[in-house]
GROMACS .gro file of C-alpha atoms in nm:
model
  198
    1MET     CA    1   0.656   2.990   8.047
    2THR     CA    2   0.695   2.631   8.159
    3THR     CA    3   0.394   2.423   8.258
    4THR     CA    4   0.596   2.139   8.409
    5ARG     CA    5   0.603   2.077   8.784
    6ILE     CA    6   0.981   2.038   8.775
    7PRO     CA    7   1.156   2.312   8.574
    8PRO     CA    8   1.341   2.184   8.265
    9LYS     CA    9   1.719   2.179   8.281
   10GLU     CA   10   1.960   2.276   8.002
   11LEU     CA   11   2.083   1.975   7.804
   12THR     CA   12   2.460   1.993   7.836
   13GLY     CA   13   2.774   1.801   7.744
   14LEU     CA   14   2.840   1.568   7.454
   15TYR     CA   15   2.534   1.355   7.527
   16GLY     CA   16   2.322   1.670   7.551
   17ALA     CA   17   2.447   1.785   7.211
   18MET     CA   18   2.362   1.444   7.060
   19VAL     CA   19   2.014   1.445   7.214
   20LYS     CA   20   1.949   1.800   7.088
   21LYS     CA   21   2.059   1.706   6.737
   22PHE     CA   22   1.847   1.390   6.734
   23ALA     CA   23   1.543   1.575   6.876
   24GLY     CA   24   1.583   1.859   6.629
   25ARG     CA   25   1.590   1.616   6.335
   26MET     CA   26   1.296   1.414   6.462
   27PHE     CA   27   1.068   1.687   6.599
   28GLY     CA   28   1.206   2.017   6.468
   29GLN     CA   29   1.263   2.126   6.829
   30VAL     CA   30   1.397   1.999   7.161
   31PRO     CA   31   1.095   1.891   7.368
   32GLU     CA   32   1.063   2.054   7.708
   33SER     CA   33   1.006   1.707   7.853
   34LEU     CA   34   1.370   1.616   7.777
   35GLY     CA   35   1.480   1.907   7.995
   36VAL     CA   36   1.263   1.780   8.281
   37MET     CA   37   1.404   1.428   8.254
   38TRP     CA   38   1.759   1.569   8.223
   39HIS     CA   39   1.759   1.599   8.604
   40HIS     CA   40   1.807   1.219   8.616
   41LEU     CA   41   1.999   1.093   8.313
   42PRO     CA   42   1.987   0.721   8.400
   43VAL     CA   43   1.605   0.737   8.409
   44LEU     CA   44   1.595   0.931   8.080
   45LYS     CA   45   1.834   0.687   7.911
   46ALA     CA   46   1.646   0.382   8.039
   47SER     CA   47   1.310   0.516   7.923
   48MET     CA   48   1.443   0.621   7.582
   49GLY     CA   49   1.629   0.292   7.544
   50PHE     CA   50   1.323   0.082   7.621
   51GLY     CA   51   1.109   0.300   7.393
   52GLN     CA   52   1.355   0.245   7.106
   53LYS     CA   53   1.364  -0.131   7.163
   54LEU     CA   54   0.986  -0.142   7.175
   55GLN     CA   55   0.967   0.027   6.832
   56LYS     CA   56   1.171  -0.257   6.680
   57TRP     CA   57   0.925  -0.528   6.784
   58ASP     CA   58   0.722  -0.664   6.493
   59GLN     CA   59   0.487  -0.935   6.616
   60CYS     CA   60   0.190  -0.700   6.648
   61ASP     CA   61   0.053  -0.459   6.388
   62GLU     CA   62   0.200  -0.109   6.428
   63SER     CA   63  -0.139   0.060   6.399
   64LEU     CA   64  -0.285  -0.150   6.680
   65LYS     CA   65   0.006  -0.064   6.909
   66SER     CA   66  -0.013   0.305   6.824
   67TYR     CA   67  -0.390   0.321   6.880
   68ALA     CA   68  -0.353   0.131   7.209
   69HIS     CA   69  -0.091   0.379   7.334
   70MET     CA   70  -0.316   0.670   7.238
   71ALA     CA   71  -0.614   0.507   7.413
   72VAL     CA   72  -0.411   0.489   7.734
   73ALA     CA   73  -0.301   0.851   7.693
   74SER     CA   74  -0.660   0.962   7.637
   75LEU     CA   75  -0.786   0.769   7.940
   76VAL     CA   76  -0.507   0.891   8.170
   77GLY     CA   77  -0.522   1.245   8.032
   78CYS     CA   78  -0.168   1.273   7.894
   79SER     CA   79  -0.190   1.541   7.625
   80TRP     CA   80   0.184   1.501   7.550
   81CYS     CA   81   0.152   1.132   7.458
   82LEU     CA   82  -0.168   1.188   7.259
   83ASP     CA   83  -0.005   1.466   7.059
   84PHE     CA   84   0.324   1.280   7.013
   85ASN     CA   85   0.162   0.953   6.902
   86TYR     CA   86  -0.068   1.138   6.662
   87PHE     CA   87   0.242   1.307   6.516
   88MET     CA   88   0.426   0.972   6.497
   89ALA     CA   89   0.125   0.805   6.329
   90HIS     CA   90   0.153   1.072   6.058
   91ASN     CA   91   0.531   1.021   6.027
   92HIS     CA   92   0.498   0.641   6.002
   93GLY     CA   93   0.224   0.653   5.740
   94LEU     CA   94  -0.049   0.517   5.968
   95ASP     CA   95  -0.414   0.612   5.927
   96VAL     CA   96  -0.421   0.958   6.088
   97GLU     CA   97  -0.799   0.990   6.049
   98LYS     CA   98  -0.834   0.691   6.280
   99ALA     CA   99  -0.561   0.818   6.511
  100ARG     CA  100  -0.736   1.153   6.557
  101GLU     CA  101  -1.057   0.970   6.657
  102ILE     CA  102  -0.896   0.781   6.949
  103PRO     CA  103  -1.027   1.018   7.220
  104ARG     CA  104  -1.382   0.936   7.107
  105TRP     CA  105  -1.332   0.582   6.982
  106ARG     CA  106  -1.651   0.446   7.139
  107GLU     CA  107  -1.861   0.702   6.948
  108SER     CA  108  -1.666   0.685   6.622
  109ASP     CA  109  -1.750   0.453   6.335
  110VAL     CA  110  -1.402   0.443   6.178
  111PHE     CA  111  -1.262   0.148   6.376
  112THR     CA  112  -1.278  -0.221   6.286
  113PRO     CA  113  -1.410  -0.472   6.543
  114LEU     CA  114  -1.051  -0.584   6.616
  115GLU     CA  115  -0.932  -0.226   6.667
  116ARG     CA  116  -1.222  -0.169   6.908
  117GLU     CA  117  -1.120  -0.479   7.104
  118VAL     CA  118  -0.761  -0.351   7.127
  119LEU     CA  119  -0.879  -0.007   7.244
  120GLU     CA  120  -1.104  -0.167   7.504
  121TYR     CA  121  -0.818  -0.392   7.620
  122ALA     CA  122  -0.585  -0.091   7.651
  123GLU     CA  123  -0.837   0.090   7.868
  124ALA     CA  124  -0.913  -0.220   8.075
  125MET     CA  125  -0.541  -0.270   8.145
  126SER     CA  126  -0.515   0.095   8.250
  127GLN     CA  127  -0.792   0.092   8.511
  128THR     CA  128  -0.715   0.065   8.882
  129PRO     CA  129  -0.758  -0.220   8.943
  130PRO     CA  130  -0.735  -0.355   8.587
  131THR     CA  131  -1.063  -0.478   8.441
  132VAL     CA  132  -0.919  -0.720   8.183
  133THR     CA  133  -1.129  -1.035   8.143
  134ASP     CA  134  -1.047  -1.386   8.027
  135GLU     CA  135  -1.279  -1.329   7.730
  136MET     CA  136  -1.088  -1.017   7.616
  137VAL     CA  137  -0.756  -1.198   7.613
  138ALA     CA  138  -0.901  -1.514   7.456
  139SER     CA  139  -1.050  -1.314   7.168
  140LEU     CA  140  -0.727  -1.122   7.104
  141LEU     CA  141  -0.526  -1.445   7.130
  142LYS     CA  142  -0.746  -1.611   6.868
  143GLN     CA  143  -0.714  -1.317   6.628
  144LEU     CA  144  -0.353  -1.209   6.685
  145GLY     CA  145  -0.161  -1.503   6.834
  146ALA     CA  146   0.031  -1.525   7.160
  147ALA     CA  147   0.341  -1.327   7.059
  148ALA     CA  148   0.134  -1.033   6.934
  149VAL     CA  149  -0.082  -1.026   7.249
  150ILE     CA  150   0.229  -1.028   7.470
  151GLU     CA  151   0.382  -0.748   7.261
  152LEU     CA  152   0.060  -0.544   7.268
  153THR     CA  153   0.029  -0.593   7.645
  154THR     CA  154   0.385  -0.475   7.702
  155VAL     CA  155   0.330  -0.169   7.481
  156ILE     CA  156   0.020  -0.083   7.685
  157GLY     CA  157   0.218  -0.130   8.009
  158PHE     CA  158   0.490   0.105   7.879
  159ALA     CA  159   0.220   0.353   7.774
  160ASN     CA  160   0.095   0.355   8.132
  161LEU     CA  161   0.448   0.425   8.258
  162THR     CA  162   0.500   0.719   8.023
  163THR     CA  163   0.151   0.870   8.039
  164ARG     CA  164   0.126   0.856   8.416
  165SER     CA  165   0.479   0.992   8.460
  166ASN     CA  166   0.414   1.281   8.220
  167THR     CA  167   0.083   1.365   8.385
  168ALA     CA  168   0.236   1.359   8.735
  169LEU     CA  169   0.523   1.585   8.624
  170GLY     CA  170   0.293   1.829   8.443
  171ILE     CA  171   0.441   1.751   8.100
  172GLU     CA  172   0.181   1.861   7.844
  173SER     CA  173   0.140   1.868   7.467
  174GLU     CA  174   0.409   2.057   7.278
  175GLY     CA  175   0.215   2.092   6.952
  176PHE     CA  176   0.397   1.832   6.740
  177ALA     CA  177   0.082   1.737   6.547
  178ALA     CA  178  -0.018   2.099   6.486
  179SER     CA  179   0.331   2.181   6.356
  180CYS     CA  180   0.284   1.940   6.064
  181GLY     CA  181  -0.067   2.057   5.981
  182LEU     CA  182  -0.269   1.773   6.133
  183LYS     CA  183  -0.628   1.845   6.232
  184PRO     CA  184  -0.689   1.876   6.607
  185LEU     CA  185  -0.770   1.551   6.786
  186ALA     CA  186  -1.141   1.473   6.807
  187GLN     CA  187  -1.308   1.550   7.138
  188PRO     CA  188  -1.536   1.296   7.304
  189SER     CA  189  -1.891   1.383   7.406
  190ALA     CA  190  -1.955   1.386   7.778
  191ARG     CA  191  -1.982   1.031   7.905
  192PRO     CA  192  -2.298   0.932   8.093
  193GLY     CA  193  -2.256   1.000   8.465
  194VAL     CA  194  -1.959   1.233   8.407
  195ALA     CA  195  -2.022   1.601   8.471
  196SER     CA  196  -1.895   1.831   8.196
  197ALA     CA  197  -1.676   2.127   8.284
  198SER     CA  198  -1.857   2.459   8.262
   0.00000   0.00000   0.00000
C-alpha cells in the first residue's frame, strides 16, 4: 500500500528501463519515489541531474556534506532522506556510527567541534526565516575556506529542496539502511518545550 500523496506511476519506455536498471543496481529495488516523480519527467531529470553534479563537487569534505544533509532531513522530518543518506554513508565508507547519531547530534558525544558547527549551520539555514549568523559563517570560512563554505551551503539548500518536497508529497523511508543491516537511526530525547507524542 502506497503512503505517498500522489500515487506512483509505472516507469515506462527506454528511459524508464534505464532508470529501473540503475536503481536496481544502486538500491536493489526501484524506489517508490521515482514512480511519484515519473508524473513530471523534466522535474525528475533536473533533480537527478543536479544531485549527480553535486556529488562530483570536491571542495568540502564528503562527511560534512552528508551529515549536513541528514541534519536538514532530521529537522524537516524527511524519513526518506535520512534513510537514504544513512545508506549512502555506508556505501561511501563514511562513519556510519556518526551518521546514525544525526537525529540526536546535540546530545551525542561522537561529533567533533567542526562537525557540530556544520550541523548547527545546516539547521540554521533550514529555519524559517533562516537563523544563520555572521559568526557562524566566519568560523566555517576560517576552518574550511570560501569554496568549501559555498559548496556546503549549496548542498544544504539542495537538501531543503529534496526534504521539503518529499515531506509534502508523503514520500517516506523505503528501508534502504535496514536492507544492508545498519542499526536503526538514533532517536533524540524530547527537546525542552516540545511535547512528546503519547
